Tab-separated table of C-alpha atoms and ligand atoms in Angstrom:
chain	number	residue	atom	x	y	z
A	1	MET	CA	14.472	185.891	237.859
A	2	LYS	CA	15.462	188.753	240.214
A	3	ILE	CA	19.611	188.918	241.437
A	4	LEU	CA	19.249	189.996	244.737
A	5	LYS	CA	22.089	191.324	246.892
A	6	THR	CA	20.055	191.673	250.125
A	7	THR	CA	17.070	189.783	251.452
A	8	ASP	CA	14.665	193.049	251.672
A	9	LEU	CA	12.484	191.617	248.469
A	10	LEU	CA	12.171	188.557	250.348
A	11	LYS	CA	10.901	189.680	253.443
A	12	ASN	CA	7.315	189.235	252.822
A	13	HIS	CA	7.540	185.787	251.346
A	14	ASN	CA	6.809	182.675	253.518
A	15	ASP	CA	6.629	180.618	250.139
A	16	ILE	CA	10.733	180.463	250.018
A	17	CYS	CA	12.334	177.156	249.138
A	18	LEU	CA	15.929	177.969	249.344
A	19	VAL	CA	18.827	175.852	247.279
A	20	PRO	CA	21.974	177.040	248.904
A	21	THR	CA	24.908	176.771	247.118
A	22	MET	CA	28.915	178.281	246.537
A	23	GLY	CA	28.298	178.794	243.018
A	24	ALA	CA	29.941	176.715	240.144
A	25	LEU	CA	26.817	175.367	239.450
A	26	HIS	CA	27.048	171.300	237.980
A	27	ASP	CA	24.750	168.885	237.393
A	28	GLY	CA	24.340	167.983	241.164
A	29	HIS	CA	22.836	171.480	241.438
A	30	ILE	CA	20.493	171.947	238.702
A	31	SER	CA	19.080	167.887	239.971
A	32	LEU	CA	18.337	170.231	243.033
A	33	ILE	CA	16.780	172.999	241.421
A	34	HIS	CA	14.419	170.941	239.057
A	35	LYS	CA	13.694	169.019	242.737
A	36	ALA	CA	12.931	172.989	244.101
A	37	LYS	CA	10.497	173.334	241.280
A	38	GLU	CA	8.941	170.538	242.083
A	39	THR	CA	7.553	171.875	245.160
A	40	GLY	CA	5.474	174.476	243.300
A	41	LEU	CA	7.482	177.286	246.062
A	42	LYS	CA	8.940	180.295	244.880
A	43	ILE	CA	12.726	179.483	244.400
A	44	VAL	CA	15.998	181.430	245.985
A	45	VAL	CA	19.185	179.829	245.255
A	46	SER	CA	22.001	181.494	247.262
A	47	ILE	CA	25.683	181.704	245.741
A	48	PHE	CA	28.267	182.472	248.219
A	49	VAL	CA	31.583	181.217	248.635
A	50	ASN	CA	31.805	181.169	252.313
A	51	LYS	CA	35.807	181.670	253.232
A	52	LEU	CA	34.666	180.183	256.726
A	53	GLN	CA	34.335	176.826	255.815
A	54	PHE	CA	37.795	177.057	254.098
A	55	ASN	CA	40.391	176.028	256.521
A	56	ASP	CA	43.518	176.295	253.544
A	57	GLU	CA	43.089	180.216	252.312
A	58	GLN	CA	44.453	179.169	249.124
A	59	ASP	CA	41.526	176.745	248.628
A	60	PHE	CA	38.882	179.724	249.360
A	61	VAL	CA	41.181	181.824	246.925
A	62	ASN	CA	41.423	178.983	244.184
A	63	TYR	CA	37.439	178.193	244.339
A	64	PRO	CA	36.121	177.798	241.386
A	65	ARG	CA	33.941	181.361	240.396
A	66	ASP	CA	31.966	181.635	237.447
A	67	ILE	CA	28.905	184.307	238.560
A	68	GLU	CA	28.399	184.999	234.836
A	69	LYS	CA	27.545	181.335	234.003
A	70	ASP	CA	25.677	180.261	237.093
A	71	ILE	CA	23.524	183.321	235.982
A	72	LYS	CA	22.844	181.921	232.821
A	73	ILE	CA	22.412	178.779	234.030
A	74	LEU	CA	19.832	179.649	236.952
A	75	ASN	CA	17.790	181.923	234.390
A	76	ASP	CA	17.090	179.060	231.958
A	77	LEU	CA	16.283	176.797	235.107
A	78	ASP	CA	13.484	180.029	235.290
A	79	VAL	CA	14.851	179.930	239.074
A	80	ASP	CA	12.670	182.702	241.214
A	81	PHE	CA	15.738	184.948	242.914
A	82	ALA	CA	19.626	184.133	242.840
A	83	PHE	CA	20.968	185.765	245.962
A	84	ILE	CA	24.547	186.992	245.570
A	85	PRO	CA	25.355	188.588	248.941
A	86	ASP	CA	28.308	190.058	249.655
A	87	GLU	CA	30.298	189.629	252.416
A	88	GLU	CA	28.874	192.483	254.577
A	89	THR	CA	25.419	191.080	254.257
A	90	ILE	CA	26.710	187.565	255.164
A	91	TYR	CA	29.153	188.532	258.311
A	92	PRO	CA	27.562	191.488	259.632
A	93	LYS	CA	29.805	193.839	262.412
A	94	SER	CA	26.961	192.952	264.742
A	95	GLY	CA	24.229	190.067	265.482
A	96	PHE	CA	26.496	187.392	263.461
A	97	GLU	CA	26.646	184.167	265.274
A	98	ASN	CA	29.448	181.469	265.109
A	99	LEU	CA	28.404	178.106	265.053
A	100	TYR	CA	30.722	175.108	266.923
A	101	SER	CA	30.519	171.771	265.430
A	102	GLY	CA	32.152	170.614	268.331
A	103	ASN	CA	33.465	167.090	268.983
A	104	VAL	CA	32.100	165.523	265.645
A	105	GLY	CA	32.783	168.579	263.898
A	106	ASN	CA	36.788	167.317	264.454
A	107	LYS	CA	35.838	164.027	263.376
A	108	TYR	CA	35.901	161.712	260.075
A	109	GLU	CA	36.298	164.566	256.936
A	110	GLY	CA	36.556	167.312	259.706
A	111	SER	CA	39.347	165.872	261.427
A	112	SER	CA	41.400	166.787	258.191
A	113	ARG	CA	39.192	170.082	257.602
A	114	PRO	CA	39.514	171.723	261.143
A	115	GLY	CA	36.719	174.400	261.400
A	116	HIS	CA	35.027	173.448	258.088
A	117	PHE	CA	31.684	172.387	259.647
A	118	ASP	CA	32.043	175.228	262.126
A	119	GLY	CA	32.170	177.365	259.095
A	120	VAL	CA	29.111	175.376	257.291
A	121	LEU	CA	27.088	175.599	260.383
A	122	THR	CA	27.708	179.261	260.753
A	123	ILE	CA	26.465	180.297	256.998
A	124	VAL	CA	23.725	177.661	256.759
A	125	ASN	CA	22.288	179.029	260.073
A	126	ARG	CA	22.907	182.880	258.513
A	127	LEU	CA	21.015	181.753	255.553
A	128	PHE	CA	18.531	180.794	257.268
A	129	GLN	CA	17.883	184.004	259.206
A	130	LEU	CA	18.204	185.839	256.029
A	131	ILE	CA	15.594	183.987	254.258
A	132	ARG	CA	13.676	182.229	256.420
A	133	PRO	CA	13.010	179.715	253.713
A	134	HIS	CA	9.587	177.015	254.080
A	135	THR	CA	12.083	174.370	252.244
A	136	VAL	CA	15.325	174.269	252.071
A	137	ILE	CA	17.461	171.406	249.981
A	138	PHE	CA	20.573	170.265	249.878
A	139	GLY	CA	22.706	166.978	248.365
A	140	SER	CA	23.725	164.603	250.535
A	141	LYS	CA	27.144	164.501	248.695
A	142	ASP	CA	28.614	164.749	252.044
A	143	ILE	CA	27.029	162.924	255.246
A	144	GLN	CA	28.786	164.907	257.559
A	145	GLN	CA	27.262	168.500	256.473
A	146	LEU	CA	24.158	166.712	256.665
A	147	PHE	CA	24.193	165.594	259.656
A	148	PHE	CA	24.783	168.993	261.018
A	149	ILE	CA	22.565	170.783	258.671
A	150	LYS	CA	19.793	168.156	260.263
A	151	LYS	CA	21.081	168.919	263.720
A	152	LEU	CA	20.875	172.784	263.193
A	153	ILE	CA	17.457	172.633	261.944
A	154	THR	CA	16.188	170.454	264.992
A	155	PHE	CA	18.296	172.721	267.869
A	156	LYS	CA	17.901	176.517	266.455
A	157	LEU	CA	14.552	176.120	265.126
A	158	GLY	CA	12.906	174.261	268.158
A	159	LEU	CA	12.035	171.345	265.830
A	160	GLY	CA	12.089	168.883	269.180
A	161	ALA	CA	9.729	166.789	267.822
A	162	LEU	CA	9.796	166.532	264.379
A	163	GLU	CA	6.491	166.745	262.575
A	164	ARG	CA	6.277	167.709	258.627
A	165	ASN	CA	9.973	167.169	257.657
A	166	THR	CA	9.797	164.869	254.627
A	167	ILE	CA	12.785	163.781	252.684
A	168	PHE	CA	13.179	162.542	250.213
A	169	PHE	CA	16.304	160.383	249.075
A	170	GLU	CA	16.761	159.679	245.220
A	171	CYS	CA	19.395	159.348	243.070
A	172	PHE	CA	21.672	162.261	242.678
A	173	PHE	CA	24.628	162.435	240.466
A	174	ASN	CA	27.259	163.903	242.706
A	175	TRP	CA	29.799	165.937	241.060
A	176	SER	CA	32.140	167.368	243.506
A	177	THR	CA	32.255	170.852	243.041
A	178	ALA	CA	35.792	170.518	245.378
A	179	SER	CA	37.240	168.209	242.646
A	180	ILE	CA	36.388	170.818	240.429
A	181	ALA	CA	38.712	173.188	242.415
A	182	PHE	CA	41.214	171.043	243.044
A	183	GLY	CA	41.561	170.057	239.233
A	184	LEU	CA	40.343	166.601	239.690
A	185	ARG	CA	37.993	164.625	237.796
A	186	ALA	CA	34.505	165.236	239.291
A	187	THR	CA	33.202	161.809	239.634
A	188	PRO	CA	29.777	160.631	239.775
A	189	LEU	CA	29.075	158.278	242.996
A	190	CYS	CA	25.746	157.657	242.034
A	191	ILE	CA	24.721	155.648	238.873
A	192	THR	CA	21.452	153.779	240.074
A	193	PRO	CA	18.660	155.597	238.327
A	194	HIS	CA	16.342	155.309	241.403
A	195	LYS	CA	13.178	157.597	240.708
A	196	SER	CA	12.446	157.458	244.346
A	197	ILE	CA	14.260	155.159	246.757
A	198	THR	CA	12.208	155.987	250.177
A	199	LYS	CA	10.447	158.933	251.564
A	200	VAL	CA	10.280	159.580	255.065
A	201	SER	CA	7.861	161.798	256.998
A	202	TYR	CA	8.241	162.728	260.646
A	203	SER	CA	6.051	165.013	262.303
A	204	LEU	CA	7.278	168.474	263.089
A	205	ASN	CA	6.507	170.900	265.981
A	206	ILE	CA	8.028	174.407	265.092
A	207	SER	CA	8.512	176.806	267.546
A	208	ALA	CA	10.433	178.638	265.695
A	209	LYS	CA	7.944	181.808	264.686
A	210	TRP	CA	8.748	182.507	260.862
A	211	PHE	CA	8.693	178.451	259.791
A	212	SER	CA	4.984	177.326	260.443
A	213	SER	CA	6.523	174.308	258.481
A	214	LEU	CA	9.730	173.397	257.152
A	215	ASN	CA	10.447	170.873	254.662
A	216	LEU	CA	14.418	169.598	254.193
A	217	LEU	CA	14.708	167.529	251.190
A	218	VAL	CA	17.958	165.715	250.494
A	219	LEU	CA	18.525	164.655	247.237
A	220	SER	CA	20.593	161.317	247.667
A	221	PHE	CA	21.741	157.872	246.118
B	1	LIG	O1	27.557	172.331	250.444
B	1	LIG	C1	27.633	173.213	249.800
B	1	LIG	O2	27.816	173.587	248.742
B	1	LIG	C2	28.417	174.185	251.286
B	1	LIG	O3	28.971	173.898	252.390
B	1	LIG	C3	27.044	175.275	251.682
B	1	LIG	C4	25.832	174.191	252.373
B	1	LIG	C5	26.275	176.004	250.373
B	1	LIG	C6	27.423	176.304	252.581
B	1	LIG	O4	28.318	177.050	252.203
């Protein structure tokens, strides 16, 4: 496994499956990585604790970080690349785009976490720009986050007509990283051992130049 601080080495790859994380890897992430391996693509796991999605500075400071343990997990899983950028790479002085989640971002979970979904959209967009993945994998632990990620893909990448966006719904033990951060007991929200509940295929017409196709894989309940 190569550990990358920048994406220079990834420039010529159009075969990347990206699993974005904020580290503190647990069983949920590991199930995403196993799914990534099934794609046969090169696997990039990004680890970046994105301060923009923390509305409380103290939560950001207290967020669990154990990079050595994470690297060992990724090594054992035989991931191709661990992308562990520093802040300058993610938030450059120029060319940096802040995204806004609008009204929906202030509702539901967002009502108690002002700015959270702006921060999520901003970082996911930045990771897409840097890595240009062929496939991205997200857990569905946060339905509202997923809603925004789908919107981002549709809007930013011009996926007006979804053609080949394949979504897998699978059983996924939802160990909440936030629970670990705040010292609560992580709770598996899903205990039904379905393998593949359903699979939906759409059409995809991608105008973004680096995406000849993009798959969004969602592991869920
Ligand atoms: O779900 C998460 O772990 C984070 O919100 C994400 C998508 C990695 C962005 O920082």
